[in-house]
Every structure is written in structure tokens, then in C-alpha cells.
PDB file of C-alpha atoms in Angstrom:
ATOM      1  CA  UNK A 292     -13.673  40.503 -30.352  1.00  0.00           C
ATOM      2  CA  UNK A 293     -14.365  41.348 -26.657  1.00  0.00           C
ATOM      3  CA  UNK A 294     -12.505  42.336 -23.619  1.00  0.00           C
ATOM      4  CA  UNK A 295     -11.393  40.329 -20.421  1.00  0.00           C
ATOM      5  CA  UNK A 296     -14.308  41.484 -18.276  1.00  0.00           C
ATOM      6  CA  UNK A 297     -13.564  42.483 -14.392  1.00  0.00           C
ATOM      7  CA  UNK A 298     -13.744  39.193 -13.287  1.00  0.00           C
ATOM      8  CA  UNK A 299     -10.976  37.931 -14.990  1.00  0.00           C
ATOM      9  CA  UNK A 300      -9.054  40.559 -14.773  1.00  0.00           C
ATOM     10  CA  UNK A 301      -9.294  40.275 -10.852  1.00  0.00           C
ATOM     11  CA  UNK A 302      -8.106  36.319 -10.987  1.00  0.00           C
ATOM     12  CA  UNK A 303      -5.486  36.938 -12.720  1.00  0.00           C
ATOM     13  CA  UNK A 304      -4.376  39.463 -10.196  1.00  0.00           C
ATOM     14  CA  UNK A 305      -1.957  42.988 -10.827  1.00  0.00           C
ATOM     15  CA  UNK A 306      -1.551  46.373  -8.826  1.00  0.00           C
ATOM     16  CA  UNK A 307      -5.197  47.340  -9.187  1.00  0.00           C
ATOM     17  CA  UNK A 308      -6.922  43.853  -7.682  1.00  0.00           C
ATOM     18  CA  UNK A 309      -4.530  43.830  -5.074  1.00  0.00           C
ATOM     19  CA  UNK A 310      -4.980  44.693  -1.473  1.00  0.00           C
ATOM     20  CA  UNK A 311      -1.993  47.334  -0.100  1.00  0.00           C
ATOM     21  CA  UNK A 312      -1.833  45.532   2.852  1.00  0.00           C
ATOM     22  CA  UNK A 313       2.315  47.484   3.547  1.00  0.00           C
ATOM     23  CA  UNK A 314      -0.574  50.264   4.626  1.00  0.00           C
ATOM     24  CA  UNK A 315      -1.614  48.043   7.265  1.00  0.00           C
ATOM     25  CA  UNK A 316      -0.840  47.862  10.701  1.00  0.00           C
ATOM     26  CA  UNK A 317      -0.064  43.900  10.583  1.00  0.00           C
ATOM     27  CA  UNK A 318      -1.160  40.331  11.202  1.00  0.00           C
ATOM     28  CA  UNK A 319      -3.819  39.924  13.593  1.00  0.00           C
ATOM     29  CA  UNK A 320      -3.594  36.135  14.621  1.00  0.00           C
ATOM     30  CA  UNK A 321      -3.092  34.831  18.068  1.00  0.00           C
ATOM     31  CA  UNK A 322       0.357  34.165  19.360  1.00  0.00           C
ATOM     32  CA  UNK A 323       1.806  30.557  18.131  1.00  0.00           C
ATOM     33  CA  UNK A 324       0.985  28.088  20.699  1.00  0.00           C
ATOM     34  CA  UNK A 325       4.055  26.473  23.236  1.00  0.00           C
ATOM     35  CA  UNK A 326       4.237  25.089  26.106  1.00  0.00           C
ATOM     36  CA  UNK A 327       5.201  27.791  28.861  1.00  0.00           C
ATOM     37  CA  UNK A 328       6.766  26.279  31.460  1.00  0.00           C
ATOM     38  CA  UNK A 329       6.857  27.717  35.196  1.00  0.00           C
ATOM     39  CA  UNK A 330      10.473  28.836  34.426  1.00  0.00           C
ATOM     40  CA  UNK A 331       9.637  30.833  31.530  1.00  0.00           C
ATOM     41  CA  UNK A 332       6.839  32.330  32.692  1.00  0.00           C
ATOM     42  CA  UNK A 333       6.942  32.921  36.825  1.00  0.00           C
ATOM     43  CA  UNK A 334       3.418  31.851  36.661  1.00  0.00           C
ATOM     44  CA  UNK A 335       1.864  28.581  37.784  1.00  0.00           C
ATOM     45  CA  UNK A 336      -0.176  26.525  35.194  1.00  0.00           C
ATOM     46  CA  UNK A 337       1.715  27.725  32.137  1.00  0.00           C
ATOM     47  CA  UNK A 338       0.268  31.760  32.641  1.00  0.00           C
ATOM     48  CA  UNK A 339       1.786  34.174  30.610  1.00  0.00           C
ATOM     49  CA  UNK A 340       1.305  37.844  31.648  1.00  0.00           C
ATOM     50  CA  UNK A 341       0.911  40.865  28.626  1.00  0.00           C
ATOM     51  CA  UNK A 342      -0.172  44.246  28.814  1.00  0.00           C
ATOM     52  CA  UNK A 343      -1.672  46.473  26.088  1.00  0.00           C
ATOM     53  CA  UNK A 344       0.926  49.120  24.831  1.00  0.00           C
ATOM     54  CA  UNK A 345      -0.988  51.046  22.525  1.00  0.00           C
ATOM     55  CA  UNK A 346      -4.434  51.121  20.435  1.00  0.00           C
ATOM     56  CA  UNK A 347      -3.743  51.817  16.712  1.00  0.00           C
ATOM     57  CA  UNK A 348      -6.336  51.976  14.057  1.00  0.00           C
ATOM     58  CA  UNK A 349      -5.708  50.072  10.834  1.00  0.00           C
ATOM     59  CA  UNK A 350      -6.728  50.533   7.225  1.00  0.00           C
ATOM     60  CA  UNK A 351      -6.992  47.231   6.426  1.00  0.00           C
ATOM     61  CA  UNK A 352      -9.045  46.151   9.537  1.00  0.00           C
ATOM     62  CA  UNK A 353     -12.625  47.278  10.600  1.00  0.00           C
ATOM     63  CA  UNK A 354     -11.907  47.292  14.591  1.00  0.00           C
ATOM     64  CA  UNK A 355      -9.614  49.252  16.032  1.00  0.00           C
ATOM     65  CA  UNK A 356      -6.173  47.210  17.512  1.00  0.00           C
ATOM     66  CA  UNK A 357      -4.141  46.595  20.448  1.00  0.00           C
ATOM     67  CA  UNK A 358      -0.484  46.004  20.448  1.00  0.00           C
ATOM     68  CA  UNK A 359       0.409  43.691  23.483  1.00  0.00           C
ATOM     69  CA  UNK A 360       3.808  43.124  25.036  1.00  0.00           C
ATOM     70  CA  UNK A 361       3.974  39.654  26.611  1.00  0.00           C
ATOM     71  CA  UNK A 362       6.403  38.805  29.721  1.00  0.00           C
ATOM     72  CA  UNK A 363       8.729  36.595  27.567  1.00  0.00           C
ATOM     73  CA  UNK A 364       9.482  39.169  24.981  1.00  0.00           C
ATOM     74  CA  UNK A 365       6.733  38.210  22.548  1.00  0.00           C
ATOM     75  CA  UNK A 366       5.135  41.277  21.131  1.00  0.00           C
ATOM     76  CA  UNK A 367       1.694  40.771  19.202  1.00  0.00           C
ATOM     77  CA  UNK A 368      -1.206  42.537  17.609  1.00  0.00           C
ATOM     78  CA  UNK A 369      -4.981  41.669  18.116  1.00  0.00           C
ATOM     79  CA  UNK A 370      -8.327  42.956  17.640  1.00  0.00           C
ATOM     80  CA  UNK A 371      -9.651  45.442  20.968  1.00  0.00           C
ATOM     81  CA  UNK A 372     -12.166  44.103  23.005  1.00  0.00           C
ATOM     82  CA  UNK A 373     -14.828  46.390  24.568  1.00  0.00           C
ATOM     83  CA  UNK A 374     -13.616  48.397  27.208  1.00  0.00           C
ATOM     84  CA  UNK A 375      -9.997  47.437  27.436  1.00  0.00           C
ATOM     85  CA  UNK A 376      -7.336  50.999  27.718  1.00  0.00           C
ATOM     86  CA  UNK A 377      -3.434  51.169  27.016  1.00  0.00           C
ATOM     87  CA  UNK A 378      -2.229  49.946  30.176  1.00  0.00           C
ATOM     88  CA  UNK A 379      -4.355  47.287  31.049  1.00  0.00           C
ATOM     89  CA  UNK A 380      -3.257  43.784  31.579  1.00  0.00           C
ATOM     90  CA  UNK A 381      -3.984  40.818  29.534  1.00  0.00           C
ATOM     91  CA  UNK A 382      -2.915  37.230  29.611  1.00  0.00           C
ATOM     92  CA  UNK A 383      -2.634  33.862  27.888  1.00  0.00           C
ATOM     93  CA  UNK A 384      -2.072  30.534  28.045  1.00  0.00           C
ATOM     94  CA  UNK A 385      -2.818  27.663  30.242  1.00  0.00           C
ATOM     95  CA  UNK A 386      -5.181  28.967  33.487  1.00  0.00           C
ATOM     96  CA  UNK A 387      -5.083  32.551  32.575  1.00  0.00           C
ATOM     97  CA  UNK A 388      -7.251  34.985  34.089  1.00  0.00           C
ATOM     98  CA  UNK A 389     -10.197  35.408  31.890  1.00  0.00           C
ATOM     99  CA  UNK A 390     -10.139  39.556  31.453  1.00  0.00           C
ATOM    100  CA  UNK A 391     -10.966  41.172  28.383  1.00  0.00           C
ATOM    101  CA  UNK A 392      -8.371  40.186  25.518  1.00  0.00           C
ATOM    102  CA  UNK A 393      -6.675  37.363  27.122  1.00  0.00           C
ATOM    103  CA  UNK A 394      -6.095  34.203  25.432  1.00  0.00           C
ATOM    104  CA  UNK A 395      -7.496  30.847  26.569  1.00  0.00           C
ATOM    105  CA  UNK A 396      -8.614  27.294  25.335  1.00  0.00           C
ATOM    106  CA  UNK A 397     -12.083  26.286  24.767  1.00  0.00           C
ATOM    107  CA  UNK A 398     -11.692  23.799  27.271  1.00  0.00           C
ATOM    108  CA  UNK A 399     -10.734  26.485  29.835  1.00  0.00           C
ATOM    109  CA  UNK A 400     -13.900  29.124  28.837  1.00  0.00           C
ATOM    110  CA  UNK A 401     -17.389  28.819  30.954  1.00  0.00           C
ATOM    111  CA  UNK A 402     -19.776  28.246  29.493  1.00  0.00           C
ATOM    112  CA  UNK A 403     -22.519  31.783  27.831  1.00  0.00           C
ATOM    113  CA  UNK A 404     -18.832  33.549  27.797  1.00  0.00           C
ATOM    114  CA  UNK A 405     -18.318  36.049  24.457  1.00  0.00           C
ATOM    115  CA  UNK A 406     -15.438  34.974  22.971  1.00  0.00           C
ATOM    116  CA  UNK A 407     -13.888  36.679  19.516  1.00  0.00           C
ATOM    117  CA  UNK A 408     -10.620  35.460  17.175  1.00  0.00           C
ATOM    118  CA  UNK A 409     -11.584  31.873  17.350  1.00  0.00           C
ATOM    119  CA  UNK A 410      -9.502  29.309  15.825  1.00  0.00           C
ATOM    120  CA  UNK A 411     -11.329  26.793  13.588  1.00  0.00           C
ATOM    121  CA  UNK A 412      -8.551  24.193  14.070  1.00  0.00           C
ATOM    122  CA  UNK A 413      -5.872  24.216  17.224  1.00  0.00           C
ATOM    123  CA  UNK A 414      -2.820  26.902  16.453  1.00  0.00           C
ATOM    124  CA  UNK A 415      -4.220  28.357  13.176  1.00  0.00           C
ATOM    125  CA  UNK A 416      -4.525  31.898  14.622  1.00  0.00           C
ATOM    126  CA  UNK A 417      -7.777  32.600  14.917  1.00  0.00           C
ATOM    127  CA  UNK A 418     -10.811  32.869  12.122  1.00  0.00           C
ATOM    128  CA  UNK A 419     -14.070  33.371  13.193  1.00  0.00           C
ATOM    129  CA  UNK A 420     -15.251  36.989  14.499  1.00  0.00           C
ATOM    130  CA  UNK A 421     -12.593  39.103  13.666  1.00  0.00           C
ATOM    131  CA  UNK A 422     -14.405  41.877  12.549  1.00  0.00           C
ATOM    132  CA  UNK A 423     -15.735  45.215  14.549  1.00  0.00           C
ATOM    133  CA  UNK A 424     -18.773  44.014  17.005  1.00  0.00           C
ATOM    134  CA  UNK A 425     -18.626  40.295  16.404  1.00  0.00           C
ATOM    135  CA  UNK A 426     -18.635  37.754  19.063  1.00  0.00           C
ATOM    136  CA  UNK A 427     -18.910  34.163  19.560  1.00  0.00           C
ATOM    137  CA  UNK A 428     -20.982  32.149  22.346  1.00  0.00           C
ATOM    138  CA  UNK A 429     -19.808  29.563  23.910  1.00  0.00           C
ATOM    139  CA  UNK A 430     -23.210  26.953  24.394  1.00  0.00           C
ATOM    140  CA  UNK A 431     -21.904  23.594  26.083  1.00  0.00           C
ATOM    141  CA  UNK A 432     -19.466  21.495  26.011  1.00  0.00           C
ATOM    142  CA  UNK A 433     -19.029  17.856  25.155  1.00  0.00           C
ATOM    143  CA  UNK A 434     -17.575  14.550  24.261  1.00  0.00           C
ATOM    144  CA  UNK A 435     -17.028  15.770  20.346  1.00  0.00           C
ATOM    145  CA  UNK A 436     -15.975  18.794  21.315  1.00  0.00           C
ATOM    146  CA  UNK A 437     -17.312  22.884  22.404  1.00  0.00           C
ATOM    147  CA  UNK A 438     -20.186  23.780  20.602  1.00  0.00           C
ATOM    148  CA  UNK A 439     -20.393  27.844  19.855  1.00  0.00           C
ATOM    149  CA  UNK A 440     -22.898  29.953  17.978  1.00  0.00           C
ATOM    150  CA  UNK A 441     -21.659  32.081  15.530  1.00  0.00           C
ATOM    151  CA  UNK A 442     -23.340  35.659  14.271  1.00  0.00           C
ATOM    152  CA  UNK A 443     -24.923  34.109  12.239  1.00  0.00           C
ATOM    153  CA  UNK A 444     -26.771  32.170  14.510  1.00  0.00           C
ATOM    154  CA  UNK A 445     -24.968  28.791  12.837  1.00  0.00           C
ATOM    155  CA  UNK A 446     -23.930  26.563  15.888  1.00  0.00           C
ATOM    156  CA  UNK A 447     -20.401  24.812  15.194  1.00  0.00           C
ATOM    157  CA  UNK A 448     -18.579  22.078  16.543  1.00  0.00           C
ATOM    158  CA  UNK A 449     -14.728  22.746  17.762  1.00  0.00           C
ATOM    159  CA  UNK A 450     -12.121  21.153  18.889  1.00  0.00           C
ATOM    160  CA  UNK A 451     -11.267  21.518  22.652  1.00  0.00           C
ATOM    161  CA  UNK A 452      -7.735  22.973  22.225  1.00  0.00           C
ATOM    162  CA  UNK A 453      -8.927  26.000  19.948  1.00  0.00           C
ATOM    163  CA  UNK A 454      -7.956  29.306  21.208  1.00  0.00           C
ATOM    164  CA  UNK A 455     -10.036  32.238  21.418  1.00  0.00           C
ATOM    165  CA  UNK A 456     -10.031  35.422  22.909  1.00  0.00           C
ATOM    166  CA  UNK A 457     -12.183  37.038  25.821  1.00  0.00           C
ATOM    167  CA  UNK A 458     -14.952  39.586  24.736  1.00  0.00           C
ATOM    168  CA  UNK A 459     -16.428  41.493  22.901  1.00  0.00           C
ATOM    169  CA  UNK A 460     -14.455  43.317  20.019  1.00  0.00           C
ATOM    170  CA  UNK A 461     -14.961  47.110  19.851  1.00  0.00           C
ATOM    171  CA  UNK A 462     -16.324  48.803  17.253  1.00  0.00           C
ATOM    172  CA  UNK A 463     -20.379  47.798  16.732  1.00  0.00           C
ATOM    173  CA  UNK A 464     -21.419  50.910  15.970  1.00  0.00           C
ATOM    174  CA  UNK A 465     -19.047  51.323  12.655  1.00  0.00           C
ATOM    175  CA  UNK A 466     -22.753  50.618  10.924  1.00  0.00           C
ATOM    176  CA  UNK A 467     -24.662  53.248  11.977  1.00  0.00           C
ATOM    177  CA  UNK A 468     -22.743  56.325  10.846  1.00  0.00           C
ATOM    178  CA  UNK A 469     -23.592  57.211   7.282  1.00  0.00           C
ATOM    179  CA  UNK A 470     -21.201  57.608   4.401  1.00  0.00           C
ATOM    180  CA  UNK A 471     -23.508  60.324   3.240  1.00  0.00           C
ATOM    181  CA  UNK A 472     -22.019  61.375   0.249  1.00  0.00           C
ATOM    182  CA  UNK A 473     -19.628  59.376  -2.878  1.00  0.00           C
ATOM    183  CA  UNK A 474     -16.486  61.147  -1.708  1.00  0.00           C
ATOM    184  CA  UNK A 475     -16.558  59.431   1.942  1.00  0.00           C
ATOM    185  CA  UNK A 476     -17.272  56.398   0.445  1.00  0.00           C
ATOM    186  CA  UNK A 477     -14.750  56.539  -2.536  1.00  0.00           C
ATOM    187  CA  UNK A 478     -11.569  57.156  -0.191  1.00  0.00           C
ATOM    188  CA  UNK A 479     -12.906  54.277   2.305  1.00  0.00           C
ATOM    189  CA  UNK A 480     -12.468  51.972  -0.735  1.00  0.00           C
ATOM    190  CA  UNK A 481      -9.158  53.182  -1.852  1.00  0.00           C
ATOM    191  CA  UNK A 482      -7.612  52.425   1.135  1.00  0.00           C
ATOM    192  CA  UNK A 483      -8.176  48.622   0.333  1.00  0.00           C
ATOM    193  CA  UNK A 484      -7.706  49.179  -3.503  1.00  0.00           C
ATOM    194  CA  UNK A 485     -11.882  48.656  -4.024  1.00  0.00           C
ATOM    195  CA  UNK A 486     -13.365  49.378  -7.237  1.00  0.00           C
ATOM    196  CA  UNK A 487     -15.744  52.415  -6.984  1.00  0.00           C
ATOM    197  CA  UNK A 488     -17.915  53.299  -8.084  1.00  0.00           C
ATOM    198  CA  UNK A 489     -19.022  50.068  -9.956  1.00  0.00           C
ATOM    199  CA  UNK A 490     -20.537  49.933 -13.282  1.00  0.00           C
ATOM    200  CA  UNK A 491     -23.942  47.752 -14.136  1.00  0.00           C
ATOM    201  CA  UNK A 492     -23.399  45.204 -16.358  1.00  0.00           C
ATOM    202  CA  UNK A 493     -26.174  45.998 -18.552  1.00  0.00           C
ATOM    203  CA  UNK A 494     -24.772  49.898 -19.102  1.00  0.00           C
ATOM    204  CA  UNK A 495     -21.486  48.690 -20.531  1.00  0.00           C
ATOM    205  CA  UNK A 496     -20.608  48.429 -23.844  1.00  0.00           C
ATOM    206  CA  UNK A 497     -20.927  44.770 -25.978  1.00  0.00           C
ATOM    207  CA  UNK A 498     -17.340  44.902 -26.014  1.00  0.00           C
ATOM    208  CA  UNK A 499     -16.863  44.923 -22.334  1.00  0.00           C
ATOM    209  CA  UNK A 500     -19.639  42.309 -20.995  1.00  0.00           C
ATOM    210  CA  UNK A 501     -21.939  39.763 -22.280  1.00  0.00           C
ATOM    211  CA  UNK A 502     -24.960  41.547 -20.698  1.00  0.00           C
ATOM    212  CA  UNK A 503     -23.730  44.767 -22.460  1.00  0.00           C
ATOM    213  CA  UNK A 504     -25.602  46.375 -25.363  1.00  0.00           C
ATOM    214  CA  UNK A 505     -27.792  49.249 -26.292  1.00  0.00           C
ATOM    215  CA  UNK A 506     -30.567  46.871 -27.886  1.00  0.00           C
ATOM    216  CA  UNK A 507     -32.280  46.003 -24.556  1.00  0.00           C
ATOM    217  CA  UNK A 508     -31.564  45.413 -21.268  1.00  0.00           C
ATOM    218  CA  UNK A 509     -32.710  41.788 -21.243  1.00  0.00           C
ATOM    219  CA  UNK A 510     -34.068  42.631 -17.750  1.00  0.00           C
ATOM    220  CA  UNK A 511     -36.950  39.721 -18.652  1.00  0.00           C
ATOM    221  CA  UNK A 512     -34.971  36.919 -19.679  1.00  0.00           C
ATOM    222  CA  UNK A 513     -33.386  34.813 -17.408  1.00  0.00           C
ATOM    223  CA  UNK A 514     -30.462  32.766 -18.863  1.00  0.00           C
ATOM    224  CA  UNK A 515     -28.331  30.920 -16.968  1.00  0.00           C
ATOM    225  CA  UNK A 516     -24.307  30.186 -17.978  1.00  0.00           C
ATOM    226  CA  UNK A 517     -22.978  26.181 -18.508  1.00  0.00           C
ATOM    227  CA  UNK A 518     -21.225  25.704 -15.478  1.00  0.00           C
ATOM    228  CA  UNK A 519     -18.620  24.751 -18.312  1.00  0.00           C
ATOM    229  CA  UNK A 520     -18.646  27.861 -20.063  1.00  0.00           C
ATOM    230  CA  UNK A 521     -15.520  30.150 -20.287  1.00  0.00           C
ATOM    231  CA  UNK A 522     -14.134  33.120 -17.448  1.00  0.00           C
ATOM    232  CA  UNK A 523     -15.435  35.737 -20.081  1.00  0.00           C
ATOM    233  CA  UNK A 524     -18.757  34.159 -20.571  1.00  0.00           C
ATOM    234  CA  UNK A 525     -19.438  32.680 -16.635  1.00  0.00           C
ATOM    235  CA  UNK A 526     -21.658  35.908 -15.563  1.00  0.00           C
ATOM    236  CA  UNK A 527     -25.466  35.885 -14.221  1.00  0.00           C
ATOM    237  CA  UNK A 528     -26.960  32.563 -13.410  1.00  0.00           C
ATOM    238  CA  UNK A 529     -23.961  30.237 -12.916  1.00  0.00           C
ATOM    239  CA  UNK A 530     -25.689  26.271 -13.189  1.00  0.00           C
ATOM    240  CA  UNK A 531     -28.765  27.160 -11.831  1.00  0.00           C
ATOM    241  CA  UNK A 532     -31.062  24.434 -10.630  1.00  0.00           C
ATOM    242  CA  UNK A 533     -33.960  26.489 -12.125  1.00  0.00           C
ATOM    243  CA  UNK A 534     -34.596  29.702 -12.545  1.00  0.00           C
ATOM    244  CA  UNK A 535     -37.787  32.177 -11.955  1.00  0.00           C
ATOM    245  CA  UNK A 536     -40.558  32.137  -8.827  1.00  0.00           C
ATOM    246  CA  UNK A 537     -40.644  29.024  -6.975  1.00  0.00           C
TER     247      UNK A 537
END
């Protein structure tokens, strides 16, 4: 009888699949949206006025982070943009100055700004370009909504209201250094709880994964899996169309 392979062990979940995210430094979304009245904020247009505290670096996140103190007592914790220092003022809401880190609508944004932390739907927090060196475009804007181009060089459609942030965010050049040697990498995956270093199927045992065995590697034969087949047999080829050179 085999053994649950790593796959299912990782669905089911336990202390070695899951992320130690009480290391981290914390959430990373975009304040919740309200309306900020002149009274609340001293500010006409619904302006709210922040400034950067501190930049803290964050196990759990690739860019380093900026913890922001708003003017109503809201504190909050975002990706750095590119050139922004502890002391430097930020903003958000309705009409804000558009400086590095500030929050704004699409509506609001010019259009060929860099924009980072965009929401995908209005008040969700922010999801595309979070990571260090990503930014968003904004193209043009029209009756169905802003149209942006993502990293990926995928144009998408949102909705007016979504938030986003102003920039660049810091941290492009996380790439280029080398891990050089297994030790760097091995603690840069413990501090998410990664498995490292990872074993090839076909050098395990039978016991541990269908593609394991010391008859052959099978490197020749391709054989893809029903997509109805069980967790400890769904490995390789799930439902492939076909299989070999087109």
C-alpha cells in the first residue's frame, strides 16, 4: 500500500504546509473605503493627509514596507514605492495629491501613470502588483471602465472606483543578486515554511509516488492521469488534450 504523496498532504493542510504568517509584519491592503467628509478631514474634496512612520522589512513579503499614520487616527501598512523616506507625506482619498504612495481612484489617475496595489473590484484592498518592482499602467479610459496593462503585458478592464496606489514599488533588483549557495536559499524558504530542497518524483521510492521506482525512469512515456482519477494518483499530465510535439 502507498503513501499520501506531497500533494495531498499539502491540501489537507498541518504545521508543515502552513505559512507562519505571526512572523510577518501584517496585512498589506489599502485602507477600507468611507466617505471623508470636510469635517473629518480639514481637507476639501474628501483629502485625507498620512505620513510614512517607518520602513520595515517583512518575511512574508518580497518589497520592503511602509507604515503610514493617517490624520484621522487610521494607521496602515503598504508596500514602498520608489523613492519615498520615513517622513514623507502621503495621502488618500477623494482629490489627493498624486505623490508616491498615495491612494486614489482610477477615475482620478492620468492617464501612462504607474500605479501598484490595484483593486480588482471597488474596496477589496488591492490585488494586482503587490510584489517587489511591479507596476501597473494606466492606458485610457472609457465608457466600460479604465483599461490598465498588467506585467504581464495582459490589458484588463476595471471598474472606475478601484483604488490603487501611486508608483512604482521598491525592490526590482531582488532578482539579480544570486543565492549562490543551498544554505542562502534553504533559510529564504524557511521563513515561509517552503519545502527545500525538493525531491524528483522519479528518485522516490514506489511507496511514496506513482512515478517512483528503480525499474526505469519512464522518462519516454508520456501518460496522462483521468481527470477523474484519485489525489494520490492525479500527478504528470492532468486531462491532457494530447500529448507529445505538436
Amino acid at each position: 500500500m502507498g503513501k499520501n504523496i506531497i500533494p495531498q498532504a499539502r491540501g489537507k493542510g498541518g504545521p508543515r504546509y502552513t505559512a507562519p504568517s505571526f512572523n510577518y509584519a501584517g496585512d498589506t491592503s489599502l485602507r477600507p473605503t468611507q466617505q471623508l467628509t470636510q469635517h473629518q478631514t480639514g481637507q476639501i474634496g474628501g483629502q485625507i493627509n498620512g505620513q510614512i512612520m517607518d520602513l520595515v522589512h517583512s518575511a512574508g513579503h518580497s518589497a520592503p514596507l511602509m507604515k503610514v499614520q493617517y490624520s484621522d487616527g487610521v494607521s496602515s501598512l503598504l508596500p514602498a514605492p520608489e523613492g519615498v523616506k520615513v517622513g514623507d507625506k502621503v495621502f488618500a482619498g477623494e482629490g489627493a495629491e498624486q505623490t508616491p504612495g498615495s491612494i486614489l481612484s482610477l477615475k482620478e489617475i492620468p492617464e501612462g501613470s504607474q500605479v501598484y496595489n490595484v483593486e480588482l473590484r471597488p474596496g477589496d484592498g488591492g490585488v494586482f502588483c503587490k510584489t517587489s518592482g511591479t507596476t501597473a499602467k494606466i492606458l485610457s479610459k472609457t465608457a466600460e471602465g479604465v483599461m490598465i496593462l498588467l506585467p504581464s503585458k495582459k490589458t484588463k478592464i476595471l471598474h472606475e472606483n478601484c483604488r490603487a496606489c501611486i508608483g512604482i514599488i521598491a525592490g526590482s533588483g531582488r532578482k539579480e543578486k544570486p543565492f549562490a549557495k543551498a544554505g542562502n536559499m534553504y533559510f529564504a524558504k524557511k521563513a515561509r515554511n517552503k519545502l527545500y530542497p525538493r525531491s524528483s518524483a522519479c528518485k522516490m521510492n514506489a511507496v511514496d509516488h506513482p512515478f517512483g521506482n528503480k525499474r526505469s525512469a519512464r522518462k519516454a512515456k508520456q501518460r496522462p492521469v483521468s481527470r477523474h482519477a484519485p489525489p494520490g494518483r492525479k500527478v504528470g499530465k492532468l486531462a491532457a488534450r494530447r500529448t507529445g510535439r505538436k
